[in-house]
Tab-separated table of C-alpha atoms in Angstrom:
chain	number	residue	atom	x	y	z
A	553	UNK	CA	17.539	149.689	-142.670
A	554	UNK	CA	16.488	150.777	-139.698
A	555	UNK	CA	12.352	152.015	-139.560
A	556	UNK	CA	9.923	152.651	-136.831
A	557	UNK	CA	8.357	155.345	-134.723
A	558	UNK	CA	9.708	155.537	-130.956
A	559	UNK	CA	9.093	158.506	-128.120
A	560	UNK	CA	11.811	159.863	-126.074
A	561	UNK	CA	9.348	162.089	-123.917
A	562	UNK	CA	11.464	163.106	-121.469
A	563	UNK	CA	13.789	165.299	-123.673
A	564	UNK	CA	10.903	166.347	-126.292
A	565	UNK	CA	12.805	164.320	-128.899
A	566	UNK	CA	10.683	162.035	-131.143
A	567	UNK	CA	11.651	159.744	-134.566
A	568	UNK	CA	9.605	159.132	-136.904
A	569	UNK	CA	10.929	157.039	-140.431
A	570	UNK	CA	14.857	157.167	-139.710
A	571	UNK	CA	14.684	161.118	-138.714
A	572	UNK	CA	15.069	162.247	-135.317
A	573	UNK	CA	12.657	165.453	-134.506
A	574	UNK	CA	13.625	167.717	-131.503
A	575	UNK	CA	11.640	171.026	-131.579
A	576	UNK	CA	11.789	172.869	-128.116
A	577	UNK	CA	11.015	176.942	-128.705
A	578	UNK	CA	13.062	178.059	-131.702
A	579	UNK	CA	15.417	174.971	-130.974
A	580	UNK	CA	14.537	172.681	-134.465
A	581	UNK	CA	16.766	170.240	-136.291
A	582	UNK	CA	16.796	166.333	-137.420
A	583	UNK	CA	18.934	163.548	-137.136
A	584	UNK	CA	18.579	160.962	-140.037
A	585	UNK	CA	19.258	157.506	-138.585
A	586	UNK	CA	20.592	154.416	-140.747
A	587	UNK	CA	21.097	151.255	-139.436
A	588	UNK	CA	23.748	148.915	-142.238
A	589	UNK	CA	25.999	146.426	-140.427
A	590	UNK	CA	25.358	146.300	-137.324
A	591	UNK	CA	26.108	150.110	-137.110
A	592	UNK	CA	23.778	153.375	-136.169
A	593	UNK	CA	24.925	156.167	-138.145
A	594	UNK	CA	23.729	159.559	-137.407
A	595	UNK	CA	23.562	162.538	-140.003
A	596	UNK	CA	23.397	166.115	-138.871
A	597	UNK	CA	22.548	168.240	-142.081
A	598	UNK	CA	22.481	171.750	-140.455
A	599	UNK	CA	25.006	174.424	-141.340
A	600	UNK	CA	27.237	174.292	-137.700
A	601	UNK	CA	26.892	177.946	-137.069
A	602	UNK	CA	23.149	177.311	-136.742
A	603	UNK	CA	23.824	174.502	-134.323
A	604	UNK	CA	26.375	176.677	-132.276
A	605	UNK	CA	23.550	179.287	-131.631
A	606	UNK	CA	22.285	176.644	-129.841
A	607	UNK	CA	25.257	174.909	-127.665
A	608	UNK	CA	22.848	175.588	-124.469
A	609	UNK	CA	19.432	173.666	-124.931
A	610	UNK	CA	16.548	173.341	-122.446
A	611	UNK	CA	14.282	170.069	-122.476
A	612	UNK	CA	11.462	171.150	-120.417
A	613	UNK	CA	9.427	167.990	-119.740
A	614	UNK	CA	7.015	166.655	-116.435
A	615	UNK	CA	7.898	170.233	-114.808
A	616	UNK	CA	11.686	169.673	-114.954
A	617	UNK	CA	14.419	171.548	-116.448
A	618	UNK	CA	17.156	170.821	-118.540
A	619	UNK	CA	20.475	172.648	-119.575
A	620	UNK	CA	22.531	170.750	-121.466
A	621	UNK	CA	26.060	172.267	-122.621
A	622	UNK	CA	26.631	170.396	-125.752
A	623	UNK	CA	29.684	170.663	-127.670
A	624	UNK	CA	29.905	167.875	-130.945
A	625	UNK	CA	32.883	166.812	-131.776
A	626	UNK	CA	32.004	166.974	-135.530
A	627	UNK	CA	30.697	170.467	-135.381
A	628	UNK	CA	33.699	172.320	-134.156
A	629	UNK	CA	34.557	176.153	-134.587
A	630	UNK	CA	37.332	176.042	-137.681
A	631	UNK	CA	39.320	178.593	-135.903
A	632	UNK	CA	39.975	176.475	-133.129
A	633	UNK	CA	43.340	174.516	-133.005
A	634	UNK	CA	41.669	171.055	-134.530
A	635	UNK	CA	44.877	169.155	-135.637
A	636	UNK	CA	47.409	167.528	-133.880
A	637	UNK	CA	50.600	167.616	-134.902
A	638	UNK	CA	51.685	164.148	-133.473
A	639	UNK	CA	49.530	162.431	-135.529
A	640	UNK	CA	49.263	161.914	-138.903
A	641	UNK	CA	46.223	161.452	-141.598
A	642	UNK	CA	48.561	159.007	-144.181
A	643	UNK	CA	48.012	155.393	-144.483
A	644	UNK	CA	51.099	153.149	-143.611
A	645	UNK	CA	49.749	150.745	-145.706
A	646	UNK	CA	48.481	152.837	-148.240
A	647	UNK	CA	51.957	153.908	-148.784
A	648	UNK	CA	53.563	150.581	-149.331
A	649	UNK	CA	51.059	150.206	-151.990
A	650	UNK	CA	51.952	153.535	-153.775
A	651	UNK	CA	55.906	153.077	-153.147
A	652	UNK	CA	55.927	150.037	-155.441
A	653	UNK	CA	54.382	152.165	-158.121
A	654	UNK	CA	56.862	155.437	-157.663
A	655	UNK	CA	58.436	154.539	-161.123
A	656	UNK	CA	55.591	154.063	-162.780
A	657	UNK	CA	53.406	157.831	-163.206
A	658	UNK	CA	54.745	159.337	-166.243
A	659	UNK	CA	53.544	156.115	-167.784
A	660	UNK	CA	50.784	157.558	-169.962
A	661	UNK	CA	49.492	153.971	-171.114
A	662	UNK	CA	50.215	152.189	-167.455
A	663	UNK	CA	48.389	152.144	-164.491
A	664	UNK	CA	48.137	155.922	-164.007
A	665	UNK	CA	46.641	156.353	-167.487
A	666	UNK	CA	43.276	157.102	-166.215
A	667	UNK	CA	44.942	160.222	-163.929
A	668	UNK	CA	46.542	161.541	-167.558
A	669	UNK	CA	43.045	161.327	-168.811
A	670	UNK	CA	41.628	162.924	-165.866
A	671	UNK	CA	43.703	166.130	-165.926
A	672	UNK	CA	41.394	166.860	-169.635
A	673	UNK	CA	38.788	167.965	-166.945
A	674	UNK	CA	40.052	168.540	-163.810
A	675	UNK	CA	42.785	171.286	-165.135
A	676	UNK	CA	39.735	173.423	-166.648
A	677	UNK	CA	37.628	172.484	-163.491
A	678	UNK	CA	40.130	174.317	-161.575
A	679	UNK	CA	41.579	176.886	-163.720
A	680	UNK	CA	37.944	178.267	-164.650
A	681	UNK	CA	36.877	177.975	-161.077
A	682	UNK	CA	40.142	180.481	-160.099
A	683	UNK	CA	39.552	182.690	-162.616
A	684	UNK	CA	36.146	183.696	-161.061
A	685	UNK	CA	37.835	185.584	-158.250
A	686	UNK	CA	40.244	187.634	-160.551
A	687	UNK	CA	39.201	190.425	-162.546
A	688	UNK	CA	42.279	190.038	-165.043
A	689	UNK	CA	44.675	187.810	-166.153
A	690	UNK	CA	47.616	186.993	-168.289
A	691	UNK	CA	47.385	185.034	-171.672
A	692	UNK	CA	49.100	182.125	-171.206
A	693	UNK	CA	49.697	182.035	-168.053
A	694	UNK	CA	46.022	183.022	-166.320
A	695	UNK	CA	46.737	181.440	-163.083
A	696	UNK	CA	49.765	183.953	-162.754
A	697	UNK	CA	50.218	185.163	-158.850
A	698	UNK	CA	48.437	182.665	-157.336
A	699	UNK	CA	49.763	179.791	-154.751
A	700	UNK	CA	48.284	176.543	-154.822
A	701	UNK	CA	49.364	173.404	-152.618
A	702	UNK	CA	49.101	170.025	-154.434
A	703	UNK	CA	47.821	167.465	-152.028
A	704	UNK	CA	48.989	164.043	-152.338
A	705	UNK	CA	50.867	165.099	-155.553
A	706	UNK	CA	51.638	161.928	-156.588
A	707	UNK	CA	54.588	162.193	-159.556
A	708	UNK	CA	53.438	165.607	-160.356
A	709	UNK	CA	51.015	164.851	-162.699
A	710	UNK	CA	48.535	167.700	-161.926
A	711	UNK	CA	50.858	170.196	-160.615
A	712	UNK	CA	52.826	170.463	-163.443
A	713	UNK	CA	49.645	171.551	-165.750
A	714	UNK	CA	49.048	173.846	-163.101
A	715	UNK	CA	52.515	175.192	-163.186
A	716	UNK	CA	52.262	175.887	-167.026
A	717	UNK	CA	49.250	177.917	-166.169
A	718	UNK	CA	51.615	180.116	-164.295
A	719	UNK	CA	50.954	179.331	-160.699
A	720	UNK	CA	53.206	179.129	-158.297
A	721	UNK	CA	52.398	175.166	-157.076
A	722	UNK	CA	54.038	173.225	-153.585
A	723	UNK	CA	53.432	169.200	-154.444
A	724	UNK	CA	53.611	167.308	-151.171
A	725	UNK	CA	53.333	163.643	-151.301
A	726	UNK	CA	54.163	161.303	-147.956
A	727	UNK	CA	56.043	158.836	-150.535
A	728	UNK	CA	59.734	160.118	-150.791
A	729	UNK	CA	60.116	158.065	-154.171
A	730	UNK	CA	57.296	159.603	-155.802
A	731	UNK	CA	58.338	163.139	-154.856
A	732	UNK	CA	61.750	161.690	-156.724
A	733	UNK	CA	59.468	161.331	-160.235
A	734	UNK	CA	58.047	164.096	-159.647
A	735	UNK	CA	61.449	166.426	-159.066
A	736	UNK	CA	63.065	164.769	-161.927
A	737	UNK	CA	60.465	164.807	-164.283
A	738	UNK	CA	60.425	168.974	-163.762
A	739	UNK	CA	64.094	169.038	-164.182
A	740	UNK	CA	63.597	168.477	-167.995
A	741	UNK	CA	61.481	171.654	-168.137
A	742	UNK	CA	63.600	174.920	-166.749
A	743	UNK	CA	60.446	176.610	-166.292
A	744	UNK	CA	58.539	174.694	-164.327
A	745	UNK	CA	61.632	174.030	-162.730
A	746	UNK	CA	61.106	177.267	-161.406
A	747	UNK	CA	57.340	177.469	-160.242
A	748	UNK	CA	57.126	174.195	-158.919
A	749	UNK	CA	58.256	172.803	-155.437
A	750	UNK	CA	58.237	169.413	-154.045
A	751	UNK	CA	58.278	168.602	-150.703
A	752	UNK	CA	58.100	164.529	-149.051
A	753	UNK	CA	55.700	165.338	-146.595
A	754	UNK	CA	52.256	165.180	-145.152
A	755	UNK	CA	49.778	168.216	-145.280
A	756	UNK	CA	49.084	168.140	-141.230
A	757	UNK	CA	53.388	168.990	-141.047
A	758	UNK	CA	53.238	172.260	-143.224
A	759	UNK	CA	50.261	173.792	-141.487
A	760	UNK	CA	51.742	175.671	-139.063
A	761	UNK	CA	54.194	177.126	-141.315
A	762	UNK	CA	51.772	177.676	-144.284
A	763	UNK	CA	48.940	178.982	-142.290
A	764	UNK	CA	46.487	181.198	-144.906
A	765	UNK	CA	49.197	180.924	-147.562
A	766	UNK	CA	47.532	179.458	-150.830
A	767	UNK	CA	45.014	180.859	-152.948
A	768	UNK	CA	43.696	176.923	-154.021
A	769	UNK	CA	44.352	173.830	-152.108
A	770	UNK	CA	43.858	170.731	-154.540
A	771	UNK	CA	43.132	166.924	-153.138
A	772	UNK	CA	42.908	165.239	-156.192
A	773	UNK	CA	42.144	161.265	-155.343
A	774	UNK	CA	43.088	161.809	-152.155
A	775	UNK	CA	40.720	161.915	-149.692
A	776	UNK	CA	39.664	158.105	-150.314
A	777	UNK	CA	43.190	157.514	-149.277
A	778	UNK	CA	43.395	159.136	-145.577
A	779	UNK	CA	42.675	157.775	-142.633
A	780	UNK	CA	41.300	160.874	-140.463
A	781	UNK	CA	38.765	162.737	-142.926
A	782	UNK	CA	37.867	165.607	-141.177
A	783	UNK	CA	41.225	166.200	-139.616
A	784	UNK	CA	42.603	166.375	-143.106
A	785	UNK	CA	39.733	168.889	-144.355
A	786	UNK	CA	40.679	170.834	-140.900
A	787	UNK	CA	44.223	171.240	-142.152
A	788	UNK	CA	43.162	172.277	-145.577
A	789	UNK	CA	40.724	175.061	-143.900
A	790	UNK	CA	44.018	176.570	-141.879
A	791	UNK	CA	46.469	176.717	-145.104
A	792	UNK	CA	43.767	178.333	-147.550
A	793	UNK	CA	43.569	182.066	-147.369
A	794	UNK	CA	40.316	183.755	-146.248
A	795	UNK	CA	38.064	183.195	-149.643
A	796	UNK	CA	40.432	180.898	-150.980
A	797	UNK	CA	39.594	177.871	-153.146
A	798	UNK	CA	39.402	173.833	-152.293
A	799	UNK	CA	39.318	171.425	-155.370
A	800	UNK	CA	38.388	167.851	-154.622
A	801	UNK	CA	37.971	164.490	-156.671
A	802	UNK	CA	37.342	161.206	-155.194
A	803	UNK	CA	34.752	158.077	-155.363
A	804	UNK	CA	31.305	158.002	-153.750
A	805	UNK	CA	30.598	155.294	-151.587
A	806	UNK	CA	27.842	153.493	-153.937
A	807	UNK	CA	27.345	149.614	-154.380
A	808	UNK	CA	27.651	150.327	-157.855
A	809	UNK	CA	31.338	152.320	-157.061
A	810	UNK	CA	32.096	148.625	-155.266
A	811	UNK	CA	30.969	147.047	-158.361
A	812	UNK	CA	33.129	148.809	-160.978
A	813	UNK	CA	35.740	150.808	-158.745
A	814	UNK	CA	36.795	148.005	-156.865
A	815	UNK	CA	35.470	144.724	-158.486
A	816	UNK	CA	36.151	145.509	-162.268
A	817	UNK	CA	38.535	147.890	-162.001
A	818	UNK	CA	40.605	146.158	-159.877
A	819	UNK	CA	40.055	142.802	-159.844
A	820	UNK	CA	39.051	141.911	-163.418
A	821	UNK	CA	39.828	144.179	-165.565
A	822	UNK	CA	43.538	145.751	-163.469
A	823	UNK	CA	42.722	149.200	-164.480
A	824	UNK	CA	44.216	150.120	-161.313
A	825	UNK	CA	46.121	147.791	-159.213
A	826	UNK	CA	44.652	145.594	-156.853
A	827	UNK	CA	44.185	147.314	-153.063
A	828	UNK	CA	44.805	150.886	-154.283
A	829	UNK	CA	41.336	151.274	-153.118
A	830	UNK	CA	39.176	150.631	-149.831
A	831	UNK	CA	35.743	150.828	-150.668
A	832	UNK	CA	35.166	151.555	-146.661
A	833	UNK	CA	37.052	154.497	-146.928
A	834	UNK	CA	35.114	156.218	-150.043
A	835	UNK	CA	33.092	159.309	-148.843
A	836	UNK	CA	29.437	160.167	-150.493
A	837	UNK	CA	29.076	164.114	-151.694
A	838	UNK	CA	26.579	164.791	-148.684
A	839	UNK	CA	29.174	163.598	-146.280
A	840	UNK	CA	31.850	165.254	-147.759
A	841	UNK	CA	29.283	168.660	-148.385
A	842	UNK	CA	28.353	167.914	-144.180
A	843	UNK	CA	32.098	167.792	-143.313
A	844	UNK	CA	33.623	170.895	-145.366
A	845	UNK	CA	30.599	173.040	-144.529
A	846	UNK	CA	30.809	172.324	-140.459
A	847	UNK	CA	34.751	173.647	-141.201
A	848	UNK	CA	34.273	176.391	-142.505
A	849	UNK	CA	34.511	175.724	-146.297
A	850	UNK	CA	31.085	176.532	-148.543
A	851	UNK	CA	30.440	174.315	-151.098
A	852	UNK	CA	30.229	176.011	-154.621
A	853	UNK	CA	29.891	172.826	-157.208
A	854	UNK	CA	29.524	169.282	-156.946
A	855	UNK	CA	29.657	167.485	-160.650
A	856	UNK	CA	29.960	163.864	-161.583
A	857	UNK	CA	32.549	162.232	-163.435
A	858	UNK	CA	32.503	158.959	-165.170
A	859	UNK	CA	35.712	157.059	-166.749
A	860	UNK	CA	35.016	155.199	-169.943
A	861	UNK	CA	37.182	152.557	-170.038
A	862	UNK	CA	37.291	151.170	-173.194
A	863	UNK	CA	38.133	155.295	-174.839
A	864	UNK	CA	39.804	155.559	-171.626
A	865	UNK	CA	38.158	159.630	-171.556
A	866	UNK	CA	36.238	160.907	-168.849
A	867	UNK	CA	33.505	162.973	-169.360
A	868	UNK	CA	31.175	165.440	-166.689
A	869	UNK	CA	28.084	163.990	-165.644
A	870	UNK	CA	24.490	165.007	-163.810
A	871	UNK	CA	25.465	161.295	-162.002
A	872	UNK	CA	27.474	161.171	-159.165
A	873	UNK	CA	27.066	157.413	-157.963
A	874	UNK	CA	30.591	156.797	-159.008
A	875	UNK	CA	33.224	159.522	-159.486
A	876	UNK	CA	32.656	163.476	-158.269
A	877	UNK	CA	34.429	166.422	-158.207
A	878	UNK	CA	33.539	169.085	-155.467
A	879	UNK	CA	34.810	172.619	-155.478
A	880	UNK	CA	34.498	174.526	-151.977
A	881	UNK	CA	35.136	178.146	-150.661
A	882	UNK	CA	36.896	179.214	-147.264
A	883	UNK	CA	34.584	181.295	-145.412
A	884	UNK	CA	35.590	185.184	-144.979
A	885	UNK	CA	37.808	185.818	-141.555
A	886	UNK	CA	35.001	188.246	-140.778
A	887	UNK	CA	32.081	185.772	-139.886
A	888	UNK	CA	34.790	183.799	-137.545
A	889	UNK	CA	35.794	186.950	-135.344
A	890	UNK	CA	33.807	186.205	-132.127
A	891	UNK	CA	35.040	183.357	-130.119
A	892	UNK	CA	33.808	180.136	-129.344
A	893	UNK	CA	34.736	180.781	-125.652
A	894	UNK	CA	32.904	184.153	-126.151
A	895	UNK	CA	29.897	183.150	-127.134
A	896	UNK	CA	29.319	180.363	-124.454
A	897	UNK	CA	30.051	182.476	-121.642
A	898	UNK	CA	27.578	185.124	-122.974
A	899	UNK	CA	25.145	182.675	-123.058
A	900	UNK	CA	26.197	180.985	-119.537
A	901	UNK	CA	25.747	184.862	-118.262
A	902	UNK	CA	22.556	184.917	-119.912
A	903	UNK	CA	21.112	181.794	-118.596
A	904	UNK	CA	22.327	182.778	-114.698
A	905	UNK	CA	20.347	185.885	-115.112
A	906	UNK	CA	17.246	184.352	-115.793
A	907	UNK	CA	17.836	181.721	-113.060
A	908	UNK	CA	18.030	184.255	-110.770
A	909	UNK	CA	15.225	186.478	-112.142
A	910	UNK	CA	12.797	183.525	-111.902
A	911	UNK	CA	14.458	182.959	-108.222
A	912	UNK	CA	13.748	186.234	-107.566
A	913	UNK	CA	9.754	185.318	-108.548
A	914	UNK	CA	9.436	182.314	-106.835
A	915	UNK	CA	10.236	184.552	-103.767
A	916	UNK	CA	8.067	187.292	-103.760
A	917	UNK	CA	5.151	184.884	-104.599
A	918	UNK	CA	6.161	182.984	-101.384
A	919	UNK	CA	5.818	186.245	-99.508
């Protein structure tokens, strides 16, 4: 851990225990600094339209000026064309690892078994969550008229639940032999047969043609799996209509989610297969809150989950050291209607006035 008090006087920044301090007029934020593994990382916990007010900084220091036009990469506008369509936010070797299971979801005592168990709170999670933003609904089928995309579907284990709840669901999954199970396990139902569509795909190559189309994206034990994080929330943001819903479950990044989610789960007791996980890639809720709320998603709920094994139930919990689900909420369109471009060349404007003001000054006190 890195500790210990250093000056950097010249641009009015100072650290004190692992938190960066710059305060420069109404300019104030902190950087919380953590040194694991030979590795700096850097935390930003600021909402990002704060920061954007403040793109254009001045460090005034030993009678010299500053302007500094910052723009951070990880604090973009979530209008703004963020994804790229040439690359991709699967795996390759993630997918190997999934293709050899393809056969294996419906399997409610196999290696999935824990997903089953999962859907006892992860269905109500989002199907009480939805309801919130409808004033009435049909028995039976309360999530009737709404669109939701299934991330990472799997063999349709989620979206199917969501299907019976009368939703209209997409499953896309980048494995074409688990999008198989998953079409021919609907095929017994004629129903669902109807409300559900599968598609072998990843998310970044339906956004263009989905753009602000669902009412709920869900990324159920997914996210752990990418390889791009905030490209993949990015994507999300553009398919989600304005106010619309994002459901996520995944693993913190703990020691003690090394101990039991890779360790025992994997390695001793083969509650999962081995290398289905990479503890590396497992995100903590403050990064994940950081990342979703600098793209325009609000965070609504963030609840713990833990998996008991030997029951094989999961149950809610205050705890989120291991297992977490996060619900989030696409901002409205109307506090993204002023451009990025906009709003830095009002400021640049801004700023070249008062240069020339105080140039102005400095000349009729020479005269």
């Amino acid at each position: 851990m890195f500790q210990g008090l250093f000056f950097l006087r010249f641009l009015g920044i100072f650290c004190i225990d692992n938190h960066v301090i710059c305060k420069e007029g109404q300019f104030n934020f902190f950087l919380s600094i953590v040194y694991s593994e030979n590795q700096l990382s850097w935390t930003l916990p600021i909402k990002p339209w704060i920061f954007s007010e403040y793109r254009i900084m001045w460090f005034k220091s030993c009678k010299m000026t500053f302007v500094c036009f910052n723009r951070m990469k990880s604090y973009r506008y979530p209008w703004t064309r963020l994804y790229s369509t040439s690359g991709t936010t699967v795996d390759s070797s993630e997918v190997k690892t999934f293709l050899a299971l393809a056969h294996r979801w419906w399997d409610e005592q196999g290696v999935y078994a824990p997903l089953h168990s999962m859907n006892d709170l992860r269905v109500p999670f989002i199907r009480d969550n939805l309801l919130k933003t409808v004033a009435n609904h049909q028995p039976g089928k309360p999530l009737s008229g709404m669109k939701i995309l299934d991330v990472g579907c799997g063999g349709g284990l989620l979206t199917e639940p969501l299907g019976r709840l009368g939703a209209s669901v997409i499953g896309i999954d980048p494995v074409a032999e688990n999008i198989e199970t998953a079409q021919r396990h609907k095929s017994f139902d004629p129903v669902l047969d109807k409300r559900i569509e599968y598609r072998a795909c990843a998310l970044e190559e339906i956004v263009e043609e989905t753009a602000e189309t669902f009412d709920a994206v869900i990324a159920s034990e997914v996210v752990e799996h990418v390889t791009d994080l905030e490209t993949f929330i990015q994507c999300c943001w553009q398919v989600l209509k304005p106010g619309a819903s994002l459901f996520i479950t995944t693993i913190n990044k703990t020691q003690l989610s090394y101990a039991l989610g890779i360790v025992f789960a994997e390695q001793i007791a083969g509650i999962v297969p081995k290398g289905t996980h990479t503890w590396e890639k497992f995100v903590s809720p403050e990064m994940l809150e950081s990342i979703l709320e600098s793209n325009g998603l609000s965070v609504q709920t963030v609840a713990g989950m833990f998996y008991n094994p030997f029951s094989r139930y999961w149950h809610w919990s205050e705890n989120t050291s291991l297992n977490y689900a996060a619900h989030a909420v696409k901002s409205g369109a109307q506090e993204h209607q002023v451009p990025a471009e906009s709003v830095l060349k009002e400021e640049t404007e801004e700023l070249q006035a008062t240069a020339s003001t105080n140039a102005g000054v400095r000349e009729e006190v020479k005269k």
